Each structure stands twice: as C-alpha cells, then as structure tokens.
Coordinates of C-alpha atoms and ligand atoms in Angstrom, one line a residue:
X1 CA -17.2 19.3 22.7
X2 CA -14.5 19.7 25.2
X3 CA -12.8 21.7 23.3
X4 CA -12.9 24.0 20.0
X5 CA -10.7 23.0 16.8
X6 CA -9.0 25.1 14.9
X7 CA -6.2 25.9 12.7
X8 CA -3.6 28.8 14.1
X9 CA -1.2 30.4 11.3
X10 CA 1.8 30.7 13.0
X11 CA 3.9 32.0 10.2
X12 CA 6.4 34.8 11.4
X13 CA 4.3 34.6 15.2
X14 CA 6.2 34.4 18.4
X15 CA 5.7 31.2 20.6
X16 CA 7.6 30.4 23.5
X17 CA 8.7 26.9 24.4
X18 CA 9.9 26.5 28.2
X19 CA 12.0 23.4 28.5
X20 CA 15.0 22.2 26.9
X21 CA 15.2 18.8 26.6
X22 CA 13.9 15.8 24.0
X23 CA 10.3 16.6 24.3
X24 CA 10.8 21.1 24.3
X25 CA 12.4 19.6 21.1
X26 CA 9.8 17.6 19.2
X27 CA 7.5 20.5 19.6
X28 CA 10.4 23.2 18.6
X29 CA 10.6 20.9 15.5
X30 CA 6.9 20.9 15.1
X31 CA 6.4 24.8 15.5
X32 CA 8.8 25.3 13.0
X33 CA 6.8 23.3 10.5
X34 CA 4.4 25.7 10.8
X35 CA 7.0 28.8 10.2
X36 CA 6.5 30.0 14.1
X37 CA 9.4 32.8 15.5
X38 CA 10.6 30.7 18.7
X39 CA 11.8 31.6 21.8
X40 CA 13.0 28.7 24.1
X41 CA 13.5 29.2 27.8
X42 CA 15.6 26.6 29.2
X43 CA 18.2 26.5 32.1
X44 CA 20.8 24.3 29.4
X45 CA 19.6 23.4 25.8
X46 CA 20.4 20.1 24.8
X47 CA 22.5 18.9 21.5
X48 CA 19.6 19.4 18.8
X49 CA 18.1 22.0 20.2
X50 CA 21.8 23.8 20.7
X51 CA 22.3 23.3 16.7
X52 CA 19.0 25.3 16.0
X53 CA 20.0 27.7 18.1
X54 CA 23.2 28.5 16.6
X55 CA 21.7 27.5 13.1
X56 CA 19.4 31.0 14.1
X57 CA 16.2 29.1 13.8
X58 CA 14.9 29.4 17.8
X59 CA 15.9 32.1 19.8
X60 CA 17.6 31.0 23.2
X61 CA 16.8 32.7 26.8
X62 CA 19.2 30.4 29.2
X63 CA 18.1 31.0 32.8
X64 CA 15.4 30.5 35.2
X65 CA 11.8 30.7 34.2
X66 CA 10.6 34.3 34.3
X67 CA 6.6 34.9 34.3
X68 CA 7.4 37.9 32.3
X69 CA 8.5 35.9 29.9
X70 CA 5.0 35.2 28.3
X71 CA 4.5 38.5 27.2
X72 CA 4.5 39.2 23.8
X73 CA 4.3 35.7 22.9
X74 CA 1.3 33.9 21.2
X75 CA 1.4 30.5 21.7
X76 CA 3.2 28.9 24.9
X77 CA 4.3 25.3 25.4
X78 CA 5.3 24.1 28.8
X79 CA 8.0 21.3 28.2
X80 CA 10.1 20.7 30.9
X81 CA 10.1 17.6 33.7
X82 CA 9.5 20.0 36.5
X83 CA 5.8 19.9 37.1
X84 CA 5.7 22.6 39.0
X85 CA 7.7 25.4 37.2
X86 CA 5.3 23.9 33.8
X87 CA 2.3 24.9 36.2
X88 CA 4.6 28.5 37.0
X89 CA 4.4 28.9 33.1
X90 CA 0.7 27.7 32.9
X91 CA -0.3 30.3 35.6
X92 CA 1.4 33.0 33.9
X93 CA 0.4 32.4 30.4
X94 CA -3.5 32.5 32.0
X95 CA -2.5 35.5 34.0
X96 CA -2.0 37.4 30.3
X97 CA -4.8 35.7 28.8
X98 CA -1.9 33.4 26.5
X99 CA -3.2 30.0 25.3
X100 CA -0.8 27.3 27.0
X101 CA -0.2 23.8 26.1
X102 CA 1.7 21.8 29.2
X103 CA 3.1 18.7 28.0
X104 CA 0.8 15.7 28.9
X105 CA -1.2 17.6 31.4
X106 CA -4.3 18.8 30.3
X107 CA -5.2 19.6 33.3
X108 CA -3.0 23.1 33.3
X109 CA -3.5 22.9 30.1
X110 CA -5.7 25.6 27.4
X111 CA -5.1 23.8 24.3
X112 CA -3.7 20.3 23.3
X113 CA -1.9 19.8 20.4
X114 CA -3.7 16.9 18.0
X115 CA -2.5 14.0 16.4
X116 CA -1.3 15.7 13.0
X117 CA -1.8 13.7 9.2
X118 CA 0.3 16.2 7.0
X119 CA -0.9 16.3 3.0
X120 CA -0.2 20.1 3.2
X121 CA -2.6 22.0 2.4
X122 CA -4.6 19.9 3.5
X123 CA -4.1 19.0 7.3
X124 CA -6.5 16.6 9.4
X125 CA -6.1 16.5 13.2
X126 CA -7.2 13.9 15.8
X127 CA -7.6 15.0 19.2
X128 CA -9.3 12.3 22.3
X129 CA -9.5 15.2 24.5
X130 CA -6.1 14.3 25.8
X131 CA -7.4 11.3 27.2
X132 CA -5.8 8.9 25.4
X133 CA -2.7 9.1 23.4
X134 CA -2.5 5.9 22.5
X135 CA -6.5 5.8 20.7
X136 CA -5.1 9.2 18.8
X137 CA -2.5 7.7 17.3
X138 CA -4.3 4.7 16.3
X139 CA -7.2 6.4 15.1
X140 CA -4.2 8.8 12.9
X141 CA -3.1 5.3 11.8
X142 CA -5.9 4.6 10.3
X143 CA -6.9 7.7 8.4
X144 CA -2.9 7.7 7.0
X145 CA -3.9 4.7 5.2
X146 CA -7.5 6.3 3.8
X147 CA -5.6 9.3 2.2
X148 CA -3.6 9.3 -0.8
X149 CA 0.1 10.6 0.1
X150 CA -0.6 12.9 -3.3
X151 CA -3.1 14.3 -1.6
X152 CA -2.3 17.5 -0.9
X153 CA -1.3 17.8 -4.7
X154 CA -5.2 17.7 -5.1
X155 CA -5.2 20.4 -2.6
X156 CA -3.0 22.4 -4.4
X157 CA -4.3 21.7 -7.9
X158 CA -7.6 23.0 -6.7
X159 CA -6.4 25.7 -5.1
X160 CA -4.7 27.1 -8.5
X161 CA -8.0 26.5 -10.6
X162 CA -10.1 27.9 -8.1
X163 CA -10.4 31.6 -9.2
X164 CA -10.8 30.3 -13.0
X165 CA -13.5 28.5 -11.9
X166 CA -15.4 30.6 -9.9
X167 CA -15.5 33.3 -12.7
X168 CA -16.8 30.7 -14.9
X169 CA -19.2 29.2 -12.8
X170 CA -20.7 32.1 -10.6
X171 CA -23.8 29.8 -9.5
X172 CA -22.3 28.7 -5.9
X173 CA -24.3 25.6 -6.1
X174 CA -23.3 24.5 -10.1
X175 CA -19.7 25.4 -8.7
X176 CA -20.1 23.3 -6.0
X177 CA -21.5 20.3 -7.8
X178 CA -18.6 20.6 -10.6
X179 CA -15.7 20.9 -7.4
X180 CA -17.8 17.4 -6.1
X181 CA -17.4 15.7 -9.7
X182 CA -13.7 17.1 -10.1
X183 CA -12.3 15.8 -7.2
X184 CA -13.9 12.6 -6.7
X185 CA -13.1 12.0 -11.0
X186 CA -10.9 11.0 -13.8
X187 CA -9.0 15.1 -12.9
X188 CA -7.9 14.1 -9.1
X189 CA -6.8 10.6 -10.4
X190 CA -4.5 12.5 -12.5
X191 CA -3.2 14.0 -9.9
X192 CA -3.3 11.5 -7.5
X193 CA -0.9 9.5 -9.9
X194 CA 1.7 12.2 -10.6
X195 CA 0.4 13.4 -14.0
X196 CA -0.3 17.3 -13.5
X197 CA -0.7 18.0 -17.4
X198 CA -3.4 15.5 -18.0
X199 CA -5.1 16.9 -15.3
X200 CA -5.0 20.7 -16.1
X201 CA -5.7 19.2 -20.1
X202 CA -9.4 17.7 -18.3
X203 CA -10.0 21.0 -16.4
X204 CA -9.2 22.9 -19.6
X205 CA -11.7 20.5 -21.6
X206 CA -14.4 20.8 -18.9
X207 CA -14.6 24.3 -18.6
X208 CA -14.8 25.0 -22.3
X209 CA -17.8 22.1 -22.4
X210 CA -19.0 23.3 -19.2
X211 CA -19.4 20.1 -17.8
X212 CA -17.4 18.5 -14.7
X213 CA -13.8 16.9 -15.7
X214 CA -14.7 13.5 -14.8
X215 CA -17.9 13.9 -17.5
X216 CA -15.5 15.3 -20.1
X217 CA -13.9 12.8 -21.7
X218 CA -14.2 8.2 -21.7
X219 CA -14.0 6.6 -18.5
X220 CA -11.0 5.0 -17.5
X221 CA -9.4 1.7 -16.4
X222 CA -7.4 0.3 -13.7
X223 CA -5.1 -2.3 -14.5
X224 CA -4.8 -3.3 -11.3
X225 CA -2.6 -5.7 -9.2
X226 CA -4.3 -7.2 -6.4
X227 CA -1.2 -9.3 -5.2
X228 CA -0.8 -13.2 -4.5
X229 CA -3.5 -13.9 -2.4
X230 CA -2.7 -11.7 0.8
X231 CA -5.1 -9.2 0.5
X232 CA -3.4 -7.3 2.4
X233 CA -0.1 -7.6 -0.3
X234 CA -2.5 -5.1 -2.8
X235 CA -0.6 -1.6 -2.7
X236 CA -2.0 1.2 -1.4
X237 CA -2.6 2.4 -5.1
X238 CA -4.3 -0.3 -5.9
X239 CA -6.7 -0.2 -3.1
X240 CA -7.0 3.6 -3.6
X241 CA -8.7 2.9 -7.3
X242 CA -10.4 0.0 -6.4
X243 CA -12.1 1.8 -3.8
X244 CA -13.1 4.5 -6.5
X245 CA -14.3 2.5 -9.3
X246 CA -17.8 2.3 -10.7
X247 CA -17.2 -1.4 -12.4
X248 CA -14.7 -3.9 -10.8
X249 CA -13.9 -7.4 -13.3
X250 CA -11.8 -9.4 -11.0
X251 CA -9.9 -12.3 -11.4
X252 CA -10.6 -15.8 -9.9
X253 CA -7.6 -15.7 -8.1
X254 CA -8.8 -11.9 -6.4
X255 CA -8.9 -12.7 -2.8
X256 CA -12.9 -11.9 -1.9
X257 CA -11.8 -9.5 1.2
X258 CA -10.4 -7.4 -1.2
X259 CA -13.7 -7.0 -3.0
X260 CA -15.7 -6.2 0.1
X261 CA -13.7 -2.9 -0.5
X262 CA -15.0 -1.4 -3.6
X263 CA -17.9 0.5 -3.5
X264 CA -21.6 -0.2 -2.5
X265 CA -22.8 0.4 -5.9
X266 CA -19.8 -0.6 -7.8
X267 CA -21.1 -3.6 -10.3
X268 CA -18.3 -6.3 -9.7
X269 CA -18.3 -8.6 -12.6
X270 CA -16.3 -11.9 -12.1
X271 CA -14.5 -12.4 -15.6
X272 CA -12.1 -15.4 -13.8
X273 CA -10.3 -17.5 -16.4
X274 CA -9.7 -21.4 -15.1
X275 CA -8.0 -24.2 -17.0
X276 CA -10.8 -26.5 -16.6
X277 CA -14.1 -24.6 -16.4
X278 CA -15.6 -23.5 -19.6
X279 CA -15.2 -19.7 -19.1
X280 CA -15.2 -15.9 -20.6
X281 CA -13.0 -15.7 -23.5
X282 CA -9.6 -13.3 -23.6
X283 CA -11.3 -11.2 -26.3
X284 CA -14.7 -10.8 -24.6
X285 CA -12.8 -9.4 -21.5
X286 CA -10.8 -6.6 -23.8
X287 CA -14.3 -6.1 -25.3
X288 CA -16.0 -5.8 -22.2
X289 CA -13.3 -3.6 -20.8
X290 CA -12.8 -1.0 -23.4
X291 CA -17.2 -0.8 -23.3
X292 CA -17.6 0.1 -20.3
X293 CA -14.7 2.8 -20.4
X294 CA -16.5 3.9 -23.1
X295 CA -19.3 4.1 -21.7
X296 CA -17.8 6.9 -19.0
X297 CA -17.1 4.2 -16.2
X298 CA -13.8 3.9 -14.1
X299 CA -13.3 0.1 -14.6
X300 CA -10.8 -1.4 -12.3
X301 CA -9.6 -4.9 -13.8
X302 CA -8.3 -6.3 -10.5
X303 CA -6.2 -9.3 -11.3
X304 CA -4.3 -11.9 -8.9
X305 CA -1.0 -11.1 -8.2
X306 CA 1.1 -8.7 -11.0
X307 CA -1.2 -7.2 -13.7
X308 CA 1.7 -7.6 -16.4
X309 CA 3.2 -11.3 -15.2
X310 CA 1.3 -13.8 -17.0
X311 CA -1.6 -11.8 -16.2
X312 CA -3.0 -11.0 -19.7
X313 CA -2.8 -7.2 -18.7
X314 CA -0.1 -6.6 -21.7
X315 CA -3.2 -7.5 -24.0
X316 CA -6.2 -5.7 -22.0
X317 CA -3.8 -2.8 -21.9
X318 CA -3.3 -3.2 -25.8
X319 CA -7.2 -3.2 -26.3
X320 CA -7.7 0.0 -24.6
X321 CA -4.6 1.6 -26.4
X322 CA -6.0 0.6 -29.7
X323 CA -9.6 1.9 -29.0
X324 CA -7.8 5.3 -27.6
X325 CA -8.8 5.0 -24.0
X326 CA -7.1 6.2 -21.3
X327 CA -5.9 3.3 -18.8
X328 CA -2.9 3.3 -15.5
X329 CA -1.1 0.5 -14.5
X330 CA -0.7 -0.6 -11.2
X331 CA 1.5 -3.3 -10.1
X332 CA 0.9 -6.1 -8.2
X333 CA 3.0 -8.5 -5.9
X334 CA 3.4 -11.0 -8.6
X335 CA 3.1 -15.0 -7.1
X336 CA 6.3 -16.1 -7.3
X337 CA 7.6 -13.0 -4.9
X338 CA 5.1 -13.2 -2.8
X339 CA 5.1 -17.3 -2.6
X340 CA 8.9 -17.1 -2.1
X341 CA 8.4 -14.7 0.8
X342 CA 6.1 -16.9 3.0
X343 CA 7.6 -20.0 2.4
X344 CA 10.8 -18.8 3.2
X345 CA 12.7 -19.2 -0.1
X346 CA 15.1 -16.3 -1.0
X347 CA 14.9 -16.2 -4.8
X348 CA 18.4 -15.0 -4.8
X349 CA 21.1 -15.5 -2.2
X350 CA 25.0 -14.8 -3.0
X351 CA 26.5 -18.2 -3.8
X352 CA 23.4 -19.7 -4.7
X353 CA 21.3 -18.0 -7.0
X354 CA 22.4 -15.1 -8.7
X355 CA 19.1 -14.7 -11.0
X356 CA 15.2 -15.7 -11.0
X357 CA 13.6 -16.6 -14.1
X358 CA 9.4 -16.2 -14.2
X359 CA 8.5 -18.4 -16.4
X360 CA 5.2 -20.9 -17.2
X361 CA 4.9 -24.7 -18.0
X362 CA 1.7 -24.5 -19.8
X363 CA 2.4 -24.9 -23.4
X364 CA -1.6 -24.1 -24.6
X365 CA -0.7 -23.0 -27.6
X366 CA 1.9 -25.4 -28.4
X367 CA 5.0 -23.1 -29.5
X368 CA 5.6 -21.8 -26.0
X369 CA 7.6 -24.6 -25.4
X370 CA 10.1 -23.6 -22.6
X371 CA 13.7 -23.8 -23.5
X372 CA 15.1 -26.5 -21.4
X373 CA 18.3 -26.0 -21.7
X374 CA 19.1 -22.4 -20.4
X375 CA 16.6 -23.4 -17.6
X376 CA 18.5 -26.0 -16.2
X377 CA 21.7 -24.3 -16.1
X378 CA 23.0 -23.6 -12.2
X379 CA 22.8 -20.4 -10.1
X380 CA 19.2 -19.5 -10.8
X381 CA 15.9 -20.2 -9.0
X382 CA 13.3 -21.4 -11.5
X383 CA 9.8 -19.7 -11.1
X384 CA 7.5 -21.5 -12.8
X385 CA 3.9 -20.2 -13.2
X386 CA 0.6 -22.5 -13.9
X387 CA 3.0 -25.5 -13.7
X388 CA 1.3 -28.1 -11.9
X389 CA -0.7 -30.1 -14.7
X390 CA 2.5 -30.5 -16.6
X391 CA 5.0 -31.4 -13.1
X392 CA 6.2 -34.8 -14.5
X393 CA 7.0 -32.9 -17.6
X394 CA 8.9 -30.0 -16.5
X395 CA 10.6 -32.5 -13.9
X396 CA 12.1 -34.6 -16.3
X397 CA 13.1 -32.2 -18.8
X398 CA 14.6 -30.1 -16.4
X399 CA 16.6 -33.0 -15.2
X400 CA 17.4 -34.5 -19.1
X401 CA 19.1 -30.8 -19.8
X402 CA 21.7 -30.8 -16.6
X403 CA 19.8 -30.0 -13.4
X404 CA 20.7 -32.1 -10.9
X405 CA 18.1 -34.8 -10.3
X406 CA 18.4 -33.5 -6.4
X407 CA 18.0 -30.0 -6.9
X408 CA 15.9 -28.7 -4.5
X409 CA 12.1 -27.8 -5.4
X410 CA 8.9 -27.1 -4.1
X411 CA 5.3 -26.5 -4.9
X412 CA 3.5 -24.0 -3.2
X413 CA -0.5 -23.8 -3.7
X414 CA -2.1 -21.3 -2.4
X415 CA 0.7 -19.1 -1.2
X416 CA 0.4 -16.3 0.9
X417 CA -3.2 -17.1 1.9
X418 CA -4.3 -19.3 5.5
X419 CA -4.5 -22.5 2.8
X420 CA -0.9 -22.1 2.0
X421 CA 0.3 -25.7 1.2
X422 CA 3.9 -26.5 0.5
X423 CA 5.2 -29.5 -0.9
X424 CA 9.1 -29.8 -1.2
X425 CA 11.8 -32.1 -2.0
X426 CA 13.7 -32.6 -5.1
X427 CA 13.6 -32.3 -8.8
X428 CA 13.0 -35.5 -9.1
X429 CA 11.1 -36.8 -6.3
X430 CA 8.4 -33.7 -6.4
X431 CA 6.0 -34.9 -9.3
X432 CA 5.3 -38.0 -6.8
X433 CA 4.7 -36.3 -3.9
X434 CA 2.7 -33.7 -5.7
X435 CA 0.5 -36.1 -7.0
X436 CA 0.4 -38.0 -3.2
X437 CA -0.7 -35.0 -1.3
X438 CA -3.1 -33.8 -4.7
X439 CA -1.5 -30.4 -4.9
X440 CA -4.0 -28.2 -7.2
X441 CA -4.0 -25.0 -8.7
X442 CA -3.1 -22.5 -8.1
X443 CA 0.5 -23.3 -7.3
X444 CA 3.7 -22.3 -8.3
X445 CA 6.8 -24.5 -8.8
X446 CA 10.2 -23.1 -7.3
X447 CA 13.5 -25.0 -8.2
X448 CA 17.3 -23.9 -7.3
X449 CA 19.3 -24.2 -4.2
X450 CA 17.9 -21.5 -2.2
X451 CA 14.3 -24.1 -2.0
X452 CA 16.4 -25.5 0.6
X453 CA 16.9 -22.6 3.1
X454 CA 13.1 -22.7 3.9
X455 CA 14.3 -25.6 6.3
X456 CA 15.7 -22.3 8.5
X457 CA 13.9 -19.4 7.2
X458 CA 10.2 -20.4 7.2
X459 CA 8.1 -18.2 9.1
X460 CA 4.7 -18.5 7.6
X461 CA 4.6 -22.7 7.6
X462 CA 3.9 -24.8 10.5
X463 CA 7.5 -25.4 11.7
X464 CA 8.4 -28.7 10.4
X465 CA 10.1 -30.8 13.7
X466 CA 13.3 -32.6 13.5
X467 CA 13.3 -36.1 12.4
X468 CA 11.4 -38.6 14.3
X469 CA 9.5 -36.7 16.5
X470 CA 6.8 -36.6 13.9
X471 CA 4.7 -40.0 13.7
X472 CA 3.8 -39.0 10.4
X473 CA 7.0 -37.8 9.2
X474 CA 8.0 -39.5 6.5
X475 CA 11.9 -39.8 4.8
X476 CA 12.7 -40.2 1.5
X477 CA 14.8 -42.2 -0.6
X478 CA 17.4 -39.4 -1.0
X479 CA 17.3 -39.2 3.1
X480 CA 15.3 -36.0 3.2
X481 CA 12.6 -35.4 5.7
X482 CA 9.2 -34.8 4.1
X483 CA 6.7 -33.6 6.4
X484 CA 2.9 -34.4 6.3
X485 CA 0.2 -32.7 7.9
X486 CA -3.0 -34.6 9.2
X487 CA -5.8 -34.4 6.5
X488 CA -7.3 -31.9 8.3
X489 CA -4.4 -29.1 8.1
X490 CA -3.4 -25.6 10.0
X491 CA -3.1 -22.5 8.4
X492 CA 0.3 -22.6 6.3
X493 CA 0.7 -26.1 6.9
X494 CA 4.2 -27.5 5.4
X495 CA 3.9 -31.0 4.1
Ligands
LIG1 N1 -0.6 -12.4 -12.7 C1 -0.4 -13.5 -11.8 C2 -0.2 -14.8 -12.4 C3 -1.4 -15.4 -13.1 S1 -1.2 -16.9 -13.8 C4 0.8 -13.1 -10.9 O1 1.5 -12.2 -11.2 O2 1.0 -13.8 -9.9 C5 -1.8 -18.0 -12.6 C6 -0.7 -18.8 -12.0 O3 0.0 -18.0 -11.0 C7 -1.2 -20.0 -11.2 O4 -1.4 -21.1 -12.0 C8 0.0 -20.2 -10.2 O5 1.1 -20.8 -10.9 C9 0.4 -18.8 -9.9 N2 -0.3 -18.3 -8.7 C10 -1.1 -17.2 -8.6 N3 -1.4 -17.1 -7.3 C11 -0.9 -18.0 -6.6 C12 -0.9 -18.4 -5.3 N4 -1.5 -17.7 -4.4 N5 -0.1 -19.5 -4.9 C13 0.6 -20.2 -5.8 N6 0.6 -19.9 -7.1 C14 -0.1 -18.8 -7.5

C-alpha cells in the first residue's frame, strides 16, 4: 500500500490553502464541506474565492508565501501554478512535520486527496495512488451507480437505533448478525425509499420479537418497471430492488441483460403473458405473487416497460393490497415514451400535437372497444399499445371518424432495442406495408403529425437517404418515400 487511508475530522481545524486561483478554489470549497477553519495565502484572490472571503468563511493572508506560515496549521494544500513556491510550501510543511497535499504532484506530495462519493455519513474514497486521475474518476463512476443516493439515510437510521440495540442485544456477534439482516432487509428498503416511519415501525417490531427486521413481518414485492426494451432505460430504483430480490417473475418482454443482474441465488420465474402461446393465467400470477411474499421473500415482478401502463400491475398491486402485504411501485419507461424517443417522434410539439393518448387496440374482452371518435380528432399523437393484430381495423376506423386518411403513422417493433424496426407512412397506407415487411409483436402504433418529424430527428434508425439514391427505395402512391432495408437488416433499421 503506497499509502495509508483514512478519514481526518476537520471540523473547526485550521488548514492552509496557498494559491488563489480556480483550482486553491475547488479545494477551499471542498475543505469547507468538511467544516475546516481556512486560511488562504494568495498574492490576489480571485472572484469566488474574494466572496468567501468577505462572506467570513476563509481567512485571507494577501502577500508572498511565508514558510512560517505553516505553523499552526493542520492540513496544507499547495494550489498555485508556480511549481516552485508549491515545492517552497511542501518543504516547509515537511520542515514542521505538516501533512501537505501539492496539487497534481505527488511527488512533493504527503497525502492525496481521493476521489470522494458523498452519502454522508457514509463516505467512500478512491485513490490510484495519484497515478491516474482519469481511472479514479471512472472507477468513482461506477461505484455512484452501485449506491443508493438514500444511502446515507441508512447511515443515519442506523446510527440512531444503534445504542437501543446494543443494550438489547449485548452478544456482539447476535448484534452483528441482526445489523447484517437489518440492513440488507425489508428496514433499509424503507429507508432507501423515503419511508422513515415504516422503518422505525420494523425496528420496533423486531426488537420486541427479537428477531432481525427483515424476519419480522411478510416479505415484500417490487412492482417493478423494467423499461421498453433498453435495459439500460430501467431506473436506478428499479435496478437497486432487482438486484436485492430473492424471487424475480419477469415479463416476456424483460430484456434478458437485465436479468443477469439479480442475484446468484435469486429463483427467476418467467410468468410472460403472449397473445398466441398458451400461457400463465392473470390470476395464477397474483396468486403466485402474494405466496411467495408470504412466504417472507422480496419478490420483484419486473415487467416491460411501465408497471401501471397496460401492464396488469394495477391488478397484482390489488392482490397484494387485498391479502395485506406490503408492495412499492416503481415506474418504468412505458413503450410508447421510450419508442417515440428512438425513432425520433416528439409525442408533443407546439402546433402539432398538444396531447398523447396511450391507449390499446386489442378488444379481448369485447367491451373495450376504443372510442373512435375522440381518437381521431386533430392535435394529438395516438399511442396505441398491442395494436398490431387489429392494424386494418384501427386504420380504418380511425379514418371513418375524421382523421385524415394521410395522417402520418408508424409502427415501431421492437423499439429501443438493436432489432428496432420502424415502418411508417400514412393512416391509410400503413396496414399494407405492415403486413409487407411482417411487422410482429411487440410493436406499438404512433399516429399524429409529429410521426413525420422522424424524417429530421431520427437518431437511433439507419438514416433513411434522399430519394433515389436507394435501389431499393420504394415511393408510394401518396409520393412518400418508404425505405426498405435488405432482409438481412442493421441495428435500428428504418424501413
Ligand atoms: N407495460 C408495458 C406495456 C405492456 S403491453 C409498457 O408500459 O410499455 C405490451 C405492448 O406494449 C406490446 O404489444 C406493444 O404494443 C407495446 N410494447 C412494449 N414494448 C415494446 C417495444 N419494445 N417496442 C414496441 N412496442 C412495445
């Protein structure tokens, strides 16, 4: 180890900062995170560092560096663009035995400062030995994404029950596996998600039983979101809980990179629903569900796209409320947002479309039959969800009730993912050319004005060329280009 880590409380302490410029600033600001009492040495102070000064927070010295000047001080920080009055400082702070930090130079240097993730209390920092900058901050990067930003709530909430649990528990190792179970459970998801009472209401519960939080009460579930197809589109919530659960039932539509993220020895149960394939029934999944919460398991129920938009969730979430157990909501990037978004179709835009409708085509039932009319009035891009089977349908209805028969519309099919297709033309015309390039589900049907502006804004698609540079473009009988991709076709190919 090159060198020794550890955590200095500067609260009230006197540091010196020599330098008065951008960088003597970014560490002033970071010393007075930390609640340091700061002297900076500077021949001028510049803007930010001027306001401090008269806002009392740093004390000035204006003049030449002084070596005498490191007395009394704890914690020195060379920070000017002189390298050799930083190596005066250096020498001086080492003359008194003063730890010194000289700004990217750890050669005169007897400590660095490490890449900082903040969750106060709890603080993790990332040093490469200042050999690389650059692999610290990545490597900080990725740990940001790993840790919760409640975080340091836990911290906190841990720190309040601590005494109340030692005196209850005075066996060091029964404390310790109770801590283990509290803050990897049911307690630090409570926290984790904003809800402090429910929490302290566990803790309460688990202490009376004498058992850990997590094994005081019914599991829970995780109505989870997993976004359009993107696995990247889950939120960081979502990713959080599936990472924790014991039991993940996934969707069909669940991108399978997302699953490689849950646990080792989480039991992943596929409970996909499809329109053709004989499959698990609505009611066996709520049953399923609200057993294994029962049962004491954290159940995440990862489903494409939003949990809550056409997603079944209202119902799984209506289960668990009925059988009394405990459930969060996490929402999802729901298709038609995320479709929209890499095909390059604002769903609103002033002049065009002033509302969205999410709505569905399939009629299973029978009474959900849409209502045409309000549908086809202008203004508004059309969302339609599970839409495909019943295209001709929808078309012509649309189309009977007032919407132009050259409306722009498109299907998407498998937005967001690396076999995003996208089929577009009009109202009319699109049922045809659906059926010619055998667009299948999943795909969502978009219709307004704003399907248009994915001529421009398309960022995701293969770039469709101009008009006759493609052999196999083809043009309609409305005189709009149509673009098709060889059979074999790229990543977000537009056809
Ligand atoms: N809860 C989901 C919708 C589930 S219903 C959500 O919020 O997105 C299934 C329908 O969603 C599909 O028939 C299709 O119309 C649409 N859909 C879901 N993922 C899609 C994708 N990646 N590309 C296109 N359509 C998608």
């Amino acid at each position: 180890m090159d060198y020794f880590p550890l955590f200095a409380d500067l609260t009230d302490r006197p540091c010196l900062v020599v330098g008065g410029g951008r960088v003597a600033g970014r560490k002033v600001r970071q010393l007075l995170r930390a609640g340091a009492r700061i002297t900076v040495n500077a021949s001028s102070l510049d803007p930010v560092l001027l306001d401090l000064a008269s806002a009392g927070k740093i004390t000035p010295v204006i003049g030449a560096f002084e070596p005498a000047l490191v007395n009394d001080h704890l914690l020195i920080i060379a920070a000017t663009s002189d390298a050799a009055v930083n190596q005066a400082v250096a020498a001086a702070a080492a003359a008194n035995f003063r730890l010194c930090n000289v700004v990217d130079d750890g050669e005169h240097s007897s400590f660095i400062v490490p890449g900082i993730i903040d969750r106060a209390p709890l603080t993790v920092a990332i040093s490469s030995g200042g050999r690389s900058p650059v692999l610290t901050t990545l490597v900080r990067q990725k740990i940001e994404g790993l840790l919760p930003a409640r975080l340091g709530a836990v911290a906190r909430w841990a720190g309040k029950w601590r005494e109340t649990v030692r005196a209850r528990l005075p066996d060091s190792r029964a404390r310790q596996r109770f801590w283990q179970t509290a803050l990897d459970g049911a307690a630090s998801d409570f926290i984790l998600s904003g809800r402090t009472a429910q929490a302290d209401r566990a803790m309460v519960r688990a202490l009376a039983a004498d058992q850990s939080p997590s094994d005081s009460g019914p599991g829970i579930a995780f109505l989870v979101g997993a976004g359009p197809g993107d696995p990247e589109l889950i939120t960081l919530a979502g990713w959080r809980l599936l990472q924790q659960a014991d039991v993940v039932m996934h969707d069909r539509l669940v991108s399978p990179a997302l699953l490689d993220f849950a646990r080792r020895d989480a039991e992943l149960i596929p409970v996909g629903k499809s329109a053709s394939a004989a499959s698990i029934s609505q009611d066996d999944i709520n049953t399923l569900l609200v057993r294994l919460v029962e049962q004491g398991n954290r159940v995440c129920r990862l489903k494409g796209g939003d949990p809550f938009v056409f997603g079944r969730g209202g119902e799984e979430a209506e289960a668990l409320a009925a059988a009394g157990m405990p459930y969060q909501v996490v929402p999802g990037i729901t298709a038609a947002v995320g479709c929209a978004a890499y095909a390059g179709i604002p769903l609103t835009r002033r002049g065009l479309s002033k509302a969205v409708v999410l709505t569905t085509a399939e009629s299973a039932t029978g009474e959900l039959e849409p209502d045409w009319a309000n549908l086809a009035a202008g203004e508004q891009t059309l969302a339609i969800y599970m839409g495909v089977g019943r295209l001709n349908d929808v078309s012509r209805q649309l189309v009977a009730a007032g919407r132009p028969p050259d409306c722009p519309a498109a299907l998407i099919e498998n937005g967001t993912t690396d076999r995003q297709r996208i089929v577009r033309g009009t109202l009319e015309g699109l049922p045809e050319l659906a059926e010619k390039h055998a667009v299948t589900a999943p795909a969502l049907l978009l219709v307004g004005e704003t399907v248009a502006l994915a001529d421009k804004l398309g960022w995701f698609a293969t770039p469709p060329l101009s008009s006759g540079l493609r052999p196999d473009g083809e043009v309609t009988a409305s005189g709009e280009a149509i673009w098709t991709e060889p059979a074999n076709l790229s990543p977000g190919a537009e056809i």
